[in-house]
Amino acid sequence: MTATRVLVLNSGSSSLKYQLLDMADGSKLATGLVERIGEAASRCVHTLLAHGGSTRDSTREQSGHIADHAAALKAIAAELDADGLGLDSPELAAIGHRVVHGGLRFTAPTVVDDAVLQEIERLVPVAPLHNPANIIGIRTARELRPDLPQVAVFDTAFHTTMPESAARYAIDVETADAHRIRRYGFHGTSHAYVSRKTAALLGRTPDEVNVIVLHLGNGASASAVAGGVCVDTSMGLTPLEGLVMGTRSGDIDPAVIFHLTRVAGMSVDEIDALLNKKSGLVGLCGDNDMREIVRRMDEGDRRAELAFAIYIHRLKKYIGAYTAVLGRVDAVAFTAGVGENSAPVRAAAVAGLDGLGLAVDAGLNAVRSDKARLISPEGSRVAVAVVPTDEEREIAQQVYALVND
Ligand code: ADP
């Protein structure tokens, strides 16, 4: 029997999400997550997906204490086993792990061995929030199936093609190099998948088109992709730089930090929490769900209007900047929770940009769909697209391609 299944694991600090795919036909067999790991009431949700449709999906939910990631993965393995999809199945070809930070070393998916794991550990200082959880996920999976290829797929990998002019900060080179300070970018798996899908939507190959991808979720980032190659992205050393996000400030004058230290007496940790957790949309208006913000705007809520205006202003600046970086733009693609679902955000982001060849058709923009689609008027110079992202599928494809090489 050929092994064609790939289990994709996405470990967060207190959660573990998974999807099981069969790469023989690209179908998704199961999906789920364990959340609130380490808390008294952890929750495990497992869905067995019906082949080719959602009508026969069955979901099981359990709560109870799940102490750590090892226990979480064992709970997931038990759920999969109950559906005849266990980790010991000969059909399982590999386990793919989303790893947030791969530094400069990891430019492609990599089979994990001890040396690779050590290198991912070496990157913890530049990704303190994410890499430790990813490492625990990999270690646990290796213990459960030591014989199986465990493949790390890095969020930063797609951005390693950025030229130095885009990747370096204009600070003292020795200091930057000593501490590995540069712009790495994140959400790379999504930017890679969506830019390729956008080319396909236009009936072209990735090397023929220049695309601006706007990944607007709770975290948000933009990227400029020239002929399939990333040439700039909005996140930097960490996922804090760039667009206005759900709870993160995005771009800010670094002197704000000195000012808060000197004038407000805030500690570095307090400022870190302020900029990462209490800023962005939530800091501006108290909500980070775009649905709620638009609903409040409809009621004339001024704070929601201001938050939306700041969010859109920043987005427009990046569309303009990346138009200049690319020289010629064939498509702008919206993706992730906000990008895929919020027609008001898409309309506002391109409003007034007809000088750049950008426009959306109100009717097309209003259609709700989970399919990749164009929303620009026929004959537009630049296509505007909505392209649902699928990071798990992209990870599974990369993993399967590597283990079958
Ligand atoms: P992440 O993966 O970064 O946690 P997602 O890509 O799942 O985020 O996006 C989550 C965000 O998407 C929510 O915070 C919300 O603002 C937005 N969102 C989800 N559904 C809708 C919708 N129907 N309309 C507008 N915004 C939505």
Short mmCIF file of N, CA and C in Angstrom, two decimals, residues 289-384:
data_model
loop_
_atom_site.label_atom_id
_atom_site.label_comp_id
_atom_site.label_asym_id
_atom_site.label_seq_id
_atom_site.Cartn_x
_atom_site.Cartn_y
_atom_site.Cartn_z
N ASP A 289 -12.95 42.10 16.03
CA ASP A 289 -13.69 41.35 15.01
C ASP A 289 -14.28 42.33 14.01
N MET A 290 -13.87 42.19 12.75
CA MET A 290 -14.28 43.16 11.73
C MET A 290 -15.79 43.20 11.56
N ARG A 291 -16.47 42.06 11.79
CA ARG A 291 -17.95 42.06 11.69
C ARG A 291 -18.54 43.03 12.70
N GLU A 292 -18.01 42.98 13.92
CA GLU A 292 -18.52 43.83 14.98
C GLU A 292 -18.22 45.30 14.69
N ILE A 293 -17.03 45.56 14.17
CA ILE A 293 -16.64 46.94 13.86
C ILE A 293 -17.56 47.51 12.78
N VAL A 294 -17.83 46.74 11.74
CA VAL A 294 -18.71 47.23 10.66
C VAL A 294 -20.13 47.43 11.20
N ARG A 295 -20.57 46.53 12.06
CA ARG A 295 -21.92 46.68 12.65
C ARG A 295 -21.99 47.97 13.47
N ARG A 296 -20.94 48.23 14.26
CA ARG A 296 -20.92 49.47 15.06
C ARG A 296 -20.88 50.69 14.16
N MET A 297 -20.14 50.60 13.06
CA MET A 297 -20.08 51.74 12.13
C MET A 297 -21.46 52.03 11.55
N ASP A 298 -22.20 50.97 11.26
CA ASP A 298 -23.55 51.15 10.71
C ASP A 298 -24.46 51.89 11.70
N GLU A 299 -24.09 51.78 12.98
CA GLU A 299 -24.89 52.49 14.01
C GLU A 299 -24.31 53.87 14.28
N GLY A 300 -23.30 54.25 13.50
CA GLY A 300 -22.74 55.60 13.65
C GLY A 300 -21.70 55.73 14.76
N ASP A 301 -21.13 54.61 15.20
CA ASP A 301 -20.14 54.62 16.29
C ASP A 301 -18.82 55.24 15.80
N ARG A 302 -18.43 56.38 16.40
CA ARG A 302 -17.27 57.14 15.91
C ARG A 302 -15.95 56.41 16.12
N ARG A 303 -15.83 55.71 17.27
CA ARG A 303 -14.55 55.02 17.52
C ARG A 303 -14.35 53.88 16.54
N ALA A 304 -15.44 53.18 16.23
CA ALA A 304 -15.34 52.09 15.24
C ALA A 304 -14.99 52.68 13.88
N GLU A 305 -15.58 53.83 13.54
CA GLU A 305 -15.28 54.48 12.25
C GLU A 305 -13.81 54.87 12.15
N LEU A 306 -13.29 55.40 13.26
CA LEU A 306 -11.89 55.82 13.26
C LEU A 306 -10.96 54.61 13.12
N ALA A 307 -11.27 53.55 13.87
CA ALA A 307 -10.45 52.33 13.80
C ALA A 307 -10.43 51.79 12.37
N PHE A 308 -11.60 51.76 11.74
CA PHE A 308 -11.72 51.26 10.37
C PHE A 308 -10.92 52.15 9.42
N ALA A 309 -11.02 53.46 9.62
CA ALA A 309 -10.33 54.42 8.73
C ALA A 309 -8.81 54.24 8.83
N ILE A 310 -8.30 54.03 10.06
CA ILE A 310 -6.86 53.86 10.25
C ILE A 310 -6.40 52.53 9.62
N TYR A 311 -7.19 51.51 9.81
CA TYR A 311 -6.92 50.17 9.23
C TYR A 311 -6.82 50.28 7.70
N ILE A 312 -7.78 50.97 7.10
CA ILE A 312 -7.84 51.08 5.64
C ILE A 312 -6.72 51.98 5.11
N HIS A 313 -6.44 53.06 5.83
CA HIS A 313 -5.38 53.98 5.40
C HIS A 313 -4.04 53.24 5.27
N ARG A 314 -3.74 52.41 6.26
CA ARG A 314 -2.47 51.66 6.27
C ARG A 314 -2.46 50.64 5.11
N LEU A 315 -3.60 50.01 4.92
CA LEU A 315 -3.71 49.01 3.85
C LEU A 315 -3.44 49.67 2.49
N LYS A 316 -4.03 50.84 2.30
CA LYS A 316 -3.84 51.56 1.02
C LYS A 316 -2.38 51.95 0.83
N LYS A 317 -1.74 52.37 1.92
CA LYS A 317 -0.32 52.75 1.80
C LYS A 317 0.51 51.56 1.33
N TYR A 318 0.19 50.37 1.83
CA TYR A 318 0.95 49.19 1.40
C TYR A 318 0.63 48.80 -0.04
N ILE A 319 -0.63 48.97 -0.45
CA ILE A 319 -0.97 48.67 -1.86
C ILE A 319 -0.16 49.61 -2.77
N GLY A 320 -0.12 50.89 -2.37
CA GLY A 320 0.64 51.86 -3.16
C GLY A 320 2.13 51.54 -3.16
N ALA A 321 2.66 51.23 -1.99
CA ALA A 321 4.09 50.95 -1.87
C ALA A 321 4.47 49.73 -2.72
N TYR A 322 3.66 48.68 -2.65
CA TYR A 322 4.00 47.45 -3.37
C TYR A 322 3.76 47.59 -4.87
N THR A 323 2.87 48.51 -5.24
CA THR A 323 2.72 48.81 -6.67
C THR A 323 4.04 49.40 -7.17
N ALA A 324 4.63 50.28 -6.36
CA ALA A 324 5.91 50.88 -6.74
C ALA A 324 7.04 49.84 -6.73
N VAL A 325 7.03 48.97 -5.73
CA VAL A 325 8.07 47.93 -5.63
C VAL A 325 8.02 47.00 -6.84
N LEU A 326 6.79 46.65 -7.26
CA LEU A 326 6.63 45.68 -8.35
C LEU A 326 6.74 46.33 -9.74
N GLY A 327 6.44 47.61 -9.81
CA GLY A 327 6.48 48.28 -11.11
C GLY A 327 5.24 48.02 -11.95
N ARG A 328 4.89 46.76 -12.09
CA ARG A 328 3.66 46.39 -12.79
C ARG A 328 2.91 45.39 -11.91
N VAL A 329 1.61 45.66 -11.67
CA VAL A 329 0.82 44.74 -10.85
C VAL A 329 -0.26 44.10 -11.71
N ASP A 330 -0.35 42.78 -11.67
CA ASP A 330 -1.41 42.09 -12.41
C ASP A 330 -2.64 41.83 -11.55
N ALA A 331 -2.40 41.60 -10.26
CA ALA A 331 -3.55 41.30 -9.39
C ALA A 331 -3.27 41.68 -7.95
N VAL A 332 -4.35 42.06 -7.27
CA VAL A 332 -4.32 42.24 -5.82
C VAL A 332 -5.26 41.16 -5.27
N ALA A 333 -4.75 40.33 -4.34
CA ALA A 333 -5.56 39.22 -3.83
C ALA A 333 -5.82 39.40 -2.34
N PHE A 334 -7.09 39.33 -1.97
CA PHE A 334 -7.49 39.41 -0.56
C PHE A 334 -7.66 38.00 -0.02
N THR A 335 -7.12 37.75 1.19
CA THR A 335 -7.29 36.43 1.79
C THR A 335 -7.37 36.51 3.31
N ALA A 336 -7.62 35.37 3.95
CA ALA A 336 -7.78 35.18 5.41
C ALA A 336 -9.11 35.77 5.90
N GLY A 337 -9.38 35.61 7.20
CA GLY A 337 -10.71 35.89 7.76
C GLY A 337 -11.35 37.19 7.28
N VAL A 338 -10.62 38.30 7.38
CA VAL A 338 -11.18 39.59 6.96
C VAL A 338 -11.17 39.69 5.43
N GLY A 339 -10.06 39.35 4.81
CA GLY A 339 -9.93 39.49 3.36
C GLY A 339 -10.93 38.65 2.59
N GLU A 340 -11.23 37.45 3.12
CA GLU A 340 -12.16 36.56 2.41
C GLU A 340 -13.61 36.92 2.65
N ASN A 341 -13.88 37.55 3.81
CA ASN A 341 -15.28 37.73 4.21
C ASN A 341 -15.79 39.16 4.26
N SER A 342 -14.89 40.14 4.36
CA SER A 342 -15.39 41.49 4.58
C SER A 342 -15.42 42.31 3.29
N ALA A 343 -16.60 42.36 2.68
CA ALA A 343 -16.78 43.17 1.46
C ALA A 343 -16.50 44.66 1.76
N PRO A 344 -16.93 45.20 2.92
CA PRO A 344 -16.65 46.62 3.19
C PRO A 344 -15.15 46.93 3.23
N VAL A 345 -14.35 46.02 3.79
CA VAL A 345 -12.90 46.25 3.83
C VAL A 345 -12.33 46.23 2.41
N ARG A 346 -12.73 45.26 1.60
CA ARG A 346 -12.20 45.18 0.23
C ARG A 346 -12.58 46.42 -0.57
N ALA A 347 -13.84 46.85 -0.42
CA ALA A 347 -14.30 48.02 -1.18
C ALA A 347 -13.52 49.26 -0.76
N ALA A 348 -13.36 49.44 0.56
CA ALA A 348 -12.69 50.65 1.06
C ALA A 348 -11.20 50.64 0.71
N ALA A 349 -10.59 49.44 0.72
CA ALA A 349 -9.14 49.36 0.47
C ALA A 349 -8.77 49.82 -0.94
N VAL A 350 -9.64 49.59 -1.90
CA VAL A 350 -9.29 49.99 -3.28
C VAL A 350 -10.05 51.25 -3.73
N ALA A 351 -10.93 51.78 -2.86
CA ALA A 351 -11.68 52.98 -3.24
C ALA A 351 -10.71 54.12 -3.54
N GLY A 352 -10.89 54.76 -4.67
CA GLY A 352 -10.04 55.91 -5.03
C GLY A 352 -8.72 55.51 -5.65
N LEU A 353 -8.50 54.21 -5.84
CA LEU A 353 -7.22 53.78 -6.42
C LEU A 353 -7.34 53.48 -7.92
N ASP A 354 -8.34 54.11 -8.56
CA ASP A 354 -8.51 53.86 -10.01
C ASP A 354 -7.29 54.34 -10.78
N GLY A 355 -6.59 55.32 -10.23
CA GLY A 355 -5.35 55.78 -10.87
C GLY A 355 -4.31 54.67 -10.96
N LEU A 356 -4.39 53.69 -10.06
CA LEU A 356 -3.49 52.55 -10.09
C LEU A 356 -4.09 51.38 -10.87
N GLY A 357 -5.27 51.63 -11.47
CA GLY A 357 -5.92 50.57 -12.25
C GLY A 357 -6.77 49.64 -11.40
N LEU A 358 -7.05 50.07 -10.16
CA LEU A 358 -7.77 49.20 -9.22
C LEU A 358 -9.21 49.63 -9.02
N ALA A 359 -10.11 48.65 -9.06
CA ALA A 359 -11.51 48.92 -8.75
C ALA A 359 -12.18 47.61 -8.39
N VAL A 360 -13.28 47.69 -7.60
CA VAL A 360 -14.07 46.48 -7.40
C VAL A 360 -15.48 46.71 -7.93
N ASP A 361 -16.08 45.64 -8.43
CA ASP A 361 -17.46 45.66 -8.88
C ASP A 361 -18.32 45.38 -7.65
N ALA A 362 -19.23 46.32 -7.31
CA ALA A 362 -19.99 46.20 -6.07
C ALA A 362 -20.76 44.88 -6.00
N GLY A 363 -21.35 44.49 -7.12
CA GLY A 363 -22.14 43.25 -7.15
C GLY A 363 -21.28 42.03 -6.89
N LEU A 364 -20.16 41.96 -7.59
CA LEU A 364 -19.26 40.80 -7.42
C LEU A 364 -18.67 40.78 -6.01
N ASN A 365 -18.36 41.97 -5.49
CA ASN A 365 -17.76 42.05 -4.16
C ASN A 365 -18.72 41.57 -3.08
N ALA A 366 -20.02 41.76 -3.32
CA ALA A 366 -21.01 41.40 -2.30
C ALA A 366 -21.29 39.90 -2.25
N VAL A 367 -20.91 39.17 -3.30
CA VAL A 367 -21.21 37.73 -3.34
C VAL A 367 -20.40 37.00 -2.27
N ARG A 368 -21.07 36.14 -1.51
CA ARG A 368 -20.34 35.33 -0.52
C ARG A 368 -20.04 33.96 -1.12
N SER A 369 -18.80 33.54 -1.03
CA SER A 369 -18.42 32.26 -1.62
C SER A 369 -17.15 31.78 -0.96
N ASP A 370 -16.93 30.46 -0.97
CA ASP A 370 -15.65 29.99 -0.44
C ASP A 370 -14.71 29.60 -1.58
N LYS A 371 -15.05 30.07 -2.79
CA LYS A 371 -14.21 29.78 -3.97
C LYS A 371 -13.36 31.00 -4.34
N ALA A 372 -12.21 30.75 -4.96
CA ALA A 372 -11.39 31.85 -5.47
C ALA A 372 -12.17 32.54 -6.59
N ARG A 373 -12.17 33.88 -6.58
CA ARG A 373 -12.98 34.60 -7.57
C ARG A 373 -12.45 36.00 -7.82
N LEU A 374 -12.81 36.54 -8.98
CA LEU A 374 -12.44 37.92 -9.30
C LEU A 374 -13.58 38.84 -8.89
N ILE A 375 -13.24 40.01 -8.34
CA ILE A 375 -14.29 40.96 -7.96
C ILE A 375 -14.09 42.31 -8.65
N SER A 376 -13.10 42.38 -9.56
CA SER A 376 -12.90 43.63 -10.31
C SER A 376 -13.81 43.64 -11.53
N PRO A 377 -14.17 44.84 -12.02
CA PRO A 377 -15.00 44.92 -13.21
C PRO A 377 -14.26 44.34 -14.41
N GLU A 378 -15.01 43.78 -15.33
CA GLU A 378 -14.43 43.21 -16.55
C GLU A 378 -13.52 44.24 -17.23
N GLY A 379 -12.38 43.82 -17.69
CA GLY A 379 -11.49 44.72 -18.44
C GLY A 379 -10.63 45.60 -17.56
N SER A 380 -10.64 45.38 -16.23
CA SER A 380 -9.79 46.19 -15.34
C SER A 380 -8.32 45.95 -15.65
N ARG A 381 -7.52 47.00 -15.49
CA ARG A 381 -6.08 46.88 -15.74
C ARG A 381 -5.45 45.93 -14.73
N VAL A 382 -5.89 46.03 -13.47
CA VAL A 382 -5.38 45.15 -12.41
C VAL A 382 -6.55 44.31 -11.90
N ALA A 383 -6.39 43.01 -11.85
CA ALA A 383 -7.45 42.15 -11.33
C ALA A 383 -7.47 42.26 -9.81
N VAL A 384 -8.68 42.31 -9.23
CA VAL A 384 -8.81 42.21 -7.78
C VAL A 384 -9.49 40.88 -7.50
#
